mmCIF file of C-alpha atoms and ligand atoms in Angstrom:
data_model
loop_
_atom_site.group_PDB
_atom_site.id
_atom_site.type_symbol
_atom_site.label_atom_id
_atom_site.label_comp_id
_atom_site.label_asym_id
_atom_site.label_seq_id
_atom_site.Cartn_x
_atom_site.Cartn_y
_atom_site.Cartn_z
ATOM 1 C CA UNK A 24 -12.437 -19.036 3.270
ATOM 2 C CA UNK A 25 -11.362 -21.087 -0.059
ATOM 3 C CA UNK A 26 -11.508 -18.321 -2.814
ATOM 4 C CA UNK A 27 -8.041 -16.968 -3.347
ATOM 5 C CA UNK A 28 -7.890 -13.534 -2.061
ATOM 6 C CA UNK A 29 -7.338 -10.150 -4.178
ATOM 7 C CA UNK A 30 -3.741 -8.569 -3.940
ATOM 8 C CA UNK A 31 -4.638 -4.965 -3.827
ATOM 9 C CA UNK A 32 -1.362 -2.230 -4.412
ATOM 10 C CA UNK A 33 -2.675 1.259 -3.163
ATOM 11 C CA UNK A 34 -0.054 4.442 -3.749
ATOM 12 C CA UNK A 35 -0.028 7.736 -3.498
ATOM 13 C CA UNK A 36 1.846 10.671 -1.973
ATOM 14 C CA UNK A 37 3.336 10.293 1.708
ATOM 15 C CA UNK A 38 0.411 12.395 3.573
ATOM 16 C CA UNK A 39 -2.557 11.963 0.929
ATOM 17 C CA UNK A 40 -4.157 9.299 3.889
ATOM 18 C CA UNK A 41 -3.014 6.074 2.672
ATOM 19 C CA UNK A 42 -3.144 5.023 7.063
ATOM 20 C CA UNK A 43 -5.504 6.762 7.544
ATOM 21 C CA UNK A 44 -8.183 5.417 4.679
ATOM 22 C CA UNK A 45 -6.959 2.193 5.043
ATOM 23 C CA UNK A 46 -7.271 2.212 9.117
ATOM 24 C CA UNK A 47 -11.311 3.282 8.195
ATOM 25 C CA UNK A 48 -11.468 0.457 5.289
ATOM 26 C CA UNK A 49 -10.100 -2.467 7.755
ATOM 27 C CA UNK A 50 -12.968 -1.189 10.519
ATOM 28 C CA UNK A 51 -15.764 -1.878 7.053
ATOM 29 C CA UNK A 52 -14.469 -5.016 5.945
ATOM 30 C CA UNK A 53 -12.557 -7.893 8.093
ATOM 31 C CA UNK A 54 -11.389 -9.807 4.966
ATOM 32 C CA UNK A 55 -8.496 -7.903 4.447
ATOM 33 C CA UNK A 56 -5.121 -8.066 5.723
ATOM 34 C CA UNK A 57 -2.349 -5.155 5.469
ATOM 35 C CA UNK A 58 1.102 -6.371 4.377
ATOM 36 C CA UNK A 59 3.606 -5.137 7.017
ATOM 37 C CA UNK A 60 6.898 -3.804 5.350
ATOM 38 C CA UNK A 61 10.221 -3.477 6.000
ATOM 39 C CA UNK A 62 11.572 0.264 6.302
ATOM 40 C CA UNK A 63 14.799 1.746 7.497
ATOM 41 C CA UNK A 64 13.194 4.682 8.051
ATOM 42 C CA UNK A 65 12.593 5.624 11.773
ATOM 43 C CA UNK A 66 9.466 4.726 13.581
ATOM 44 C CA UNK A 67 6.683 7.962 13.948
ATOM 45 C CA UNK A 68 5.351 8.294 17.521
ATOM 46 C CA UNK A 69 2.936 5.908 17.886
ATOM 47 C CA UNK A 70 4.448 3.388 15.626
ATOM 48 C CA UNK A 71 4.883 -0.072 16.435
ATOM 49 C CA UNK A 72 7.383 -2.923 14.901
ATOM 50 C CA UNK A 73 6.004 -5.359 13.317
ATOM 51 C CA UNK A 74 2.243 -3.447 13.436
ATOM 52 C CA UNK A 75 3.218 -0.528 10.953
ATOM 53 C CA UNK A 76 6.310 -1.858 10.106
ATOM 54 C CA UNK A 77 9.248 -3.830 10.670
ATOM 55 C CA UNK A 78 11.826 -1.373 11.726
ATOM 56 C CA UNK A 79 15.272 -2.799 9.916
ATOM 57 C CA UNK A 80 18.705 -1.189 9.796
ATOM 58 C CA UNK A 81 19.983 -0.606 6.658
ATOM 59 C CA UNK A 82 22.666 -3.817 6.725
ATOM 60 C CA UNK A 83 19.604 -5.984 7.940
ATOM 61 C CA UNK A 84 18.006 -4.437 4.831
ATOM 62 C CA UNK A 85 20.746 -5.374 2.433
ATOM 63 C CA UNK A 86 20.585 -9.147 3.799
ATOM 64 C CA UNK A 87 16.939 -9.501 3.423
ATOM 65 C CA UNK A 88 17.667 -7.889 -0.389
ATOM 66 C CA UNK A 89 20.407 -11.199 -0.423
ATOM 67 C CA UNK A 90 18.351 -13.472 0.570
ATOM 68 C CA UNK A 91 15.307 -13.086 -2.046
ATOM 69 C CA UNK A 92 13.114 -11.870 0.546
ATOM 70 C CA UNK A 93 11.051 -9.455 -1.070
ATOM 71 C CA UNK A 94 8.101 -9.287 -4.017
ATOM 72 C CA UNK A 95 9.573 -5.278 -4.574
ATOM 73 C CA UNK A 96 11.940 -3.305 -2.925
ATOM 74 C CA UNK A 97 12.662 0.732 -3.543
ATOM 75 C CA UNK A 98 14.066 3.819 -1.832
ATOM 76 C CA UNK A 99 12.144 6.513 -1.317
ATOM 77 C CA UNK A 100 13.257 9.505 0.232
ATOM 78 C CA UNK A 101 16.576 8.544 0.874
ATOM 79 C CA UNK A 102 14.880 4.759 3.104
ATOM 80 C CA UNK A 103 14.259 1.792 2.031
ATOM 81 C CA UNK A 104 11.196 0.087 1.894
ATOM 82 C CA UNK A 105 10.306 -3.729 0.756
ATOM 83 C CA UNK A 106 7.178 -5.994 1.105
ATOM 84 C CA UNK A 107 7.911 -9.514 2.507
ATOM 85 C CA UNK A 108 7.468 -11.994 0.111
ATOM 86 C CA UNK A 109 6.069 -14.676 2.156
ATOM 87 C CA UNK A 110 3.777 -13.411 4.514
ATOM 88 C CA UNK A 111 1.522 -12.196 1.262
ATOM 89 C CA UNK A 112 1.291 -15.159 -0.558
ATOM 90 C CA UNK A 113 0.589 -17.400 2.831
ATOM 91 C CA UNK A 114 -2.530 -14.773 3.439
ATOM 92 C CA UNK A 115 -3.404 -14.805 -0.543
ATOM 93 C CA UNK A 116 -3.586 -18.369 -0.526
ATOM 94 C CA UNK A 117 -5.894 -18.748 2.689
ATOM 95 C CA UNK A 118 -8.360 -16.342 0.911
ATOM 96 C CA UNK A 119 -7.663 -13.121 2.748
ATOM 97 C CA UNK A 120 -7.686 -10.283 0.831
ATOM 98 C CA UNK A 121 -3.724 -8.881 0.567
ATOM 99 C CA UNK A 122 -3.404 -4.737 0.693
ATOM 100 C CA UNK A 123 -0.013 -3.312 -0.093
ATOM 101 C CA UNK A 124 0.350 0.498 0.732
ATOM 102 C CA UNK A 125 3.705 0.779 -1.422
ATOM 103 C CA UNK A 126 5.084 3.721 -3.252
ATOM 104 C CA UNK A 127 5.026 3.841 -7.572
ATOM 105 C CA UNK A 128 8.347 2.640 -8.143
ATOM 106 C CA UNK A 129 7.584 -0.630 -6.301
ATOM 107 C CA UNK A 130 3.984 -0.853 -7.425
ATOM 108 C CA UNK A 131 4.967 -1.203 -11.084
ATOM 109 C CA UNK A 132 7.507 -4.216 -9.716
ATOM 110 C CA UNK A 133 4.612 -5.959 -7.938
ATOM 111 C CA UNK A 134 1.897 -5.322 -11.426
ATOM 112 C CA UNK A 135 4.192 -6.308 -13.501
ATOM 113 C CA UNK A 136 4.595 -9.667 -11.384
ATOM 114 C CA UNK A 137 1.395 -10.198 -10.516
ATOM 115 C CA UNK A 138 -0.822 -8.904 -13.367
ATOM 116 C CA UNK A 139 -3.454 -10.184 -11.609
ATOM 117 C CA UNK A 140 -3.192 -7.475 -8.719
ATOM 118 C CA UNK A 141 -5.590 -4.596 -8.270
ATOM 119 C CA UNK A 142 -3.977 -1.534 -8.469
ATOM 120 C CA UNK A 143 -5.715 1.925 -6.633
ATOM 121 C CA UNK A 144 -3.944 5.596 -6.547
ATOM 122 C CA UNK A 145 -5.086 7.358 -3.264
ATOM 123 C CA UNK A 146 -4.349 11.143 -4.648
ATOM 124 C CA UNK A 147 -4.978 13.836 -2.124
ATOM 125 C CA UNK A 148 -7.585 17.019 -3.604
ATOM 126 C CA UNK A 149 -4.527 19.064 -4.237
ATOM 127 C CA UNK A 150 -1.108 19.766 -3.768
ATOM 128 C CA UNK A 151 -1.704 22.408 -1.362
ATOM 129 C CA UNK A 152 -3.905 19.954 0.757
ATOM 130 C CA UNK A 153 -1.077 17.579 0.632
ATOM 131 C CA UNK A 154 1.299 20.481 1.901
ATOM 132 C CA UNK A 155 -1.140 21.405 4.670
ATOM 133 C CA UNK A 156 -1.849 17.707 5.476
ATOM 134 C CA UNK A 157 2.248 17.089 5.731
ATOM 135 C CA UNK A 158 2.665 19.841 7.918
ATOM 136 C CA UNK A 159 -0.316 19.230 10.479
ATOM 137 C CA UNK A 160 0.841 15.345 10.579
ATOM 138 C CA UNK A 161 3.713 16.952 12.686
ATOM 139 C CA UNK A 162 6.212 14.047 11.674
ATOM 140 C CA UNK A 163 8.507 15.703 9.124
ATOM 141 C CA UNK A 164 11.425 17.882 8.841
ATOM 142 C CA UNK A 165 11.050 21.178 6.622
ATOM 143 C CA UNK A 166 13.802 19.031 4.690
ATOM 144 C CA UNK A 167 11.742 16.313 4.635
ATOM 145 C CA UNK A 168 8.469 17.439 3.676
ATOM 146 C CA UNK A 169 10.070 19.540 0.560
ATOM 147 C CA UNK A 170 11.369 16.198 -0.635
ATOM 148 C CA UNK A 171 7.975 15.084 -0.207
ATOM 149 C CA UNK A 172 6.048 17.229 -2.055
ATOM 150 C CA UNK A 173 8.399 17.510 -5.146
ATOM 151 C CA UNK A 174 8.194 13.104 -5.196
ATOM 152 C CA UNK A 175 4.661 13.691 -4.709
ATOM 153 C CA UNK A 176 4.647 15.894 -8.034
ATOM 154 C CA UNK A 177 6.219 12.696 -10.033
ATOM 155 C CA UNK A 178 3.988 10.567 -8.498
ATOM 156 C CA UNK A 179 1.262 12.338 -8.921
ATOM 157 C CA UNK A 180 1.898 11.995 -13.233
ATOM 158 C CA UNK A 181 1.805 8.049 -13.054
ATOM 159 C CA UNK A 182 -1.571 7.927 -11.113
ATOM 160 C CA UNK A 183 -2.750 6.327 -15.099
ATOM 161 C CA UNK A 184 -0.756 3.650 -13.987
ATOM 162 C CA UNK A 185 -3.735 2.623 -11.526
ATOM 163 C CA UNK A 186 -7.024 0.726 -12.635
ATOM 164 C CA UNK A 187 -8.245 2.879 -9.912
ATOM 165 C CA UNK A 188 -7.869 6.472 -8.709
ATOM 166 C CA UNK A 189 -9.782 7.485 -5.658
ATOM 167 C CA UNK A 190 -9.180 11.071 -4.178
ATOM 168 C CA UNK A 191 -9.112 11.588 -0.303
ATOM 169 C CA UNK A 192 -11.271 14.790 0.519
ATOM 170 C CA UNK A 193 -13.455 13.068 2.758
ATOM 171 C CA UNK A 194 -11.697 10.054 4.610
ATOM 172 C CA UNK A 195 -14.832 7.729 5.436
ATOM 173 C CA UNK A 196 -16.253 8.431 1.461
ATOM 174 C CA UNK A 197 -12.795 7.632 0.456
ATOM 175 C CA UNK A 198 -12.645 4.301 2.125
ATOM 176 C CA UNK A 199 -16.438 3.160 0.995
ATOM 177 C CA UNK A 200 -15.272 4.022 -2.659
ATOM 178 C CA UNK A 201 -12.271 1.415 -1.873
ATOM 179 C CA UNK A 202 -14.476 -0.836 -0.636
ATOM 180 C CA UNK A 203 -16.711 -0.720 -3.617
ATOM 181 C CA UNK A 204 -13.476 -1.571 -5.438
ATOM 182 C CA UNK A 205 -12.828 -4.608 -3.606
ATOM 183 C CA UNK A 206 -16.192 -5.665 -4.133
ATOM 184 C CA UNK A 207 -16.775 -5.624 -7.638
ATOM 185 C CA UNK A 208 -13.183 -6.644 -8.219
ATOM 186 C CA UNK A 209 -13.845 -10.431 -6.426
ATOM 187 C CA UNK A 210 -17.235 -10.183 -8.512
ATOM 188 C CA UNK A 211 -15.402 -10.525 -11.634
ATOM 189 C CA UNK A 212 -16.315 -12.972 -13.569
ATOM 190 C CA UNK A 213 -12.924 -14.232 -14.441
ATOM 191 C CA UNK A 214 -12.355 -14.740 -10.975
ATOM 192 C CA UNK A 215 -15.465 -15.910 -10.062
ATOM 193 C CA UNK A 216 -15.795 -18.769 -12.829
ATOM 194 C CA UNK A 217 -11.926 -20.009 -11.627
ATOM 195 C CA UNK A 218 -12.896 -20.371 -8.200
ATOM 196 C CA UNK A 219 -16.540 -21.806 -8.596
ATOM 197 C CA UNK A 220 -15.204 -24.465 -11.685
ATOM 198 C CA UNK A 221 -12.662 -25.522 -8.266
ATOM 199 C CA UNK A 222 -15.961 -26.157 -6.577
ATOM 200 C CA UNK A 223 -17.242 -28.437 -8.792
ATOM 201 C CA UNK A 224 -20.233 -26.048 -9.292
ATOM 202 C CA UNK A 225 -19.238 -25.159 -13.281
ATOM 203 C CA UNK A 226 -17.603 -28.538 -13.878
HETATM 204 P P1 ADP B 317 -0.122 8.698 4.387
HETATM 205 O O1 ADP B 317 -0.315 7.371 5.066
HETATM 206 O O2 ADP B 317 -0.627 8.707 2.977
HETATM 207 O O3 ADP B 317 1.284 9.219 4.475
HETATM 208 P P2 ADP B 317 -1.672 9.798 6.636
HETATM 209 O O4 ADP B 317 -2.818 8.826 6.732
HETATM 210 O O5 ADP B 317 -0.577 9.741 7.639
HETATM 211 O O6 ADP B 317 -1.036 9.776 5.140
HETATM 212 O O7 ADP B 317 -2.343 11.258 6.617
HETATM 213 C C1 ADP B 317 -1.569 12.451 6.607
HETATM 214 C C2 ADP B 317 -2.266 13.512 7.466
HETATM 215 O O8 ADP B 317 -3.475 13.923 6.819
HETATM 216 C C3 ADP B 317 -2.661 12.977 8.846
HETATM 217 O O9 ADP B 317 -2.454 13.991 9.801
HETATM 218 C C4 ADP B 317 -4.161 12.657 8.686
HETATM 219 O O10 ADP B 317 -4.847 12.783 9.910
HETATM 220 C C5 ADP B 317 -4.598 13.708 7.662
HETATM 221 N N1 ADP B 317 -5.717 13.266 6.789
HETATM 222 C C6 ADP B 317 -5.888 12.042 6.218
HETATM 223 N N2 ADP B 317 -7.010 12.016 5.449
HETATM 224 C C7 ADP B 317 -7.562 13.243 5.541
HETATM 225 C C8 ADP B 317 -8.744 13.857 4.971
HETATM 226 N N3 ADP B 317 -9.562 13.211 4.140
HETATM 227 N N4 ADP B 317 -8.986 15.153 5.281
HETATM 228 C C9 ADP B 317 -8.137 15.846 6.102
HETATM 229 N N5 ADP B 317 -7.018 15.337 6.678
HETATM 230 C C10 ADP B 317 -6.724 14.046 6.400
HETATM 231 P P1 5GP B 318 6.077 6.593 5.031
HETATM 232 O O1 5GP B 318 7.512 6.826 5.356
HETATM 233 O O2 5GP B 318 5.289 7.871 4.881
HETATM 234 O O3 5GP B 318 5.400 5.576 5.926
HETATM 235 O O4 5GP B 318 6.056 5.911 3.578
HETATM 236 C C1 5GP B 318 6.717 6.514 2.517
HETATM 237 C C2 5GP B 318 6.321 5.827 1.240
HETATM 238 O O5 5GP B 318 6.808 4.486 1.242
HETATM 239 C C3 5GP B 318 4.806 5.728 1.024
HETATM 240 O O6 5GP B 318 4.536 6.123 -0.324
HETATM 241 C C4 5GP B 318 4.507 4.269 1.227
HETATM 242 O O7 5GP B 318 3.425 3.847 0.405
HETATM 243 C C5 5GP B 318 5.800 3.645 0.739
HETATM 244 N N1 5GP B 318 6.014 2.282 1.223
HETATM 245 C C6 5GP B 318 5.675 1.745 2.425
HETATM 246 N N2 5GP B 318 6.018 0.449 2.464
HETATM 247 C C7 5GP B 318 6.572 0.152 1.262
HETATM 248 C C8 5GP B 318 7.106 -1.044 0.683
HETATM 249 O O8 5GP B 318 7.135 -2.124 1.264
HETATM 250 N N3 5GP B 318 7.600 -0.945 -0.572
HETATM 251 C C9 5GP B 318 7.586 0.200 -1.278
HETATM 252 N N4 5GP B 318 8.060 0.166 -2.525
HETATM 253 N N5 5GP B 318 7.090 1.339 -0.772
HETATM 254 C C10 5GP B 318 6.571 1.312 0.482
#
């Protein structure tokens, strides 16, 4: 692989199926790699550090924070959550395709950035679905999911934020639509003519 990759930022509400979409997108397509961030937040069952996340305390947080370490960094209900820098632009650079499942607040850091980035909402059908989906995942407090769903309300508004909004009834449509994205988005002809002019074919 030679052709830079795509950086694509998904968001949407915590329990519209951003893992779940994305798990179904990386079985279609195996030029993509998921950015692994850094959370304070503590690991689901299931979870693994350094596969869903990297599980950080808070301090560890802070130093990272010091040290430059991030392309964005927010809280979101009451955690914090950052993207490694590095890691991204190492996988950009050897033509994988980036995907960052961040929340709106550090979306708009990375867009404005990297201009360059494809940006996708994943909204779920409705609120109530998100509700029902929240509460089935099993994961949350009541405390937790009502803080949830009122964030998910904001973030709901600044889905025209996103080139792209694809809504999660069915899963396995959901993750063909993103695929389709993907797909026309490397077609491009912007991108296309940069990285054929580097192969001498345009030159
Ligand atoms: P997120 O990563 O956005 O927080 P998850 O992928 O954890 O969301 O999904 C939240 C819950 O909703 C999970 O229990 C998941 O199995 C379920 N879910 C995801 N997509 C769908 C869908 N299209 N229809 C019904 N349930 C779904
Ligand atoms: P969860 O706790 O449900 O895994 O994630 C909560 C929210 O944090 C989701 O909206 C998710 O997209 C977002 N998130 C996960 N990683 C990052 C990150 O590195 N940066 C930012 N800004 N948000 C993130």
């Amino acid at each position: 692989m030679t052709e830079k990759g795509l950086l694509i930022v998904m968001s949407g509400p915590s329990g519209a199926g951003k893992s779940t979409v994305i798990g179904k997108l990386m079985k279609i397509r195996s030029d993509i790699r998921f950015s692994v961030s850094a959370t304070t937040r503590d690991p689901r069952p299931g979870e693994e550090d350094g596969v869903n996340y990297f599980f950080r305390t808070r301090e560890e947080f802070l130093r990272m924070i010091g040290e430059d370490a991030f392309l964005e960094h927010a809280e979101y209900v009451g955690n914090f959550y950052g993207t490694p820098a590095r890691p991204v632009d190492e996988r950009l650079a050897e033509g994988w395709h980036v995907l960052l499942d961040i929340e709106v607040q550090g979306a708009a850091q990375v867009l404005q950035k990297r201009p360059d980035a494809v940006s996708v909402f994943l909204a779920p059908p409705s609120l109530e679905e998100l509700e029902r989906r929240l509460r089935g995942r099993g994961t949350d407090t009541e405390e937790k999911i009502a803080g949830r769903l009122e964030t998910a309300r904001r973030e709901c508004a600044l889905a025209n934020n996103y080139t792209y909004i694809v809504v999660n009834d069915d899963a396995d449509k959901a993750a063909r639509e993103l695929d389709a994205i993907i797909t026309a988005e490397s077609c491009r002809s912007g991108r296309k003519l940069e990285s054929m002019a580097k192969g001498d074919l345009l030159s």
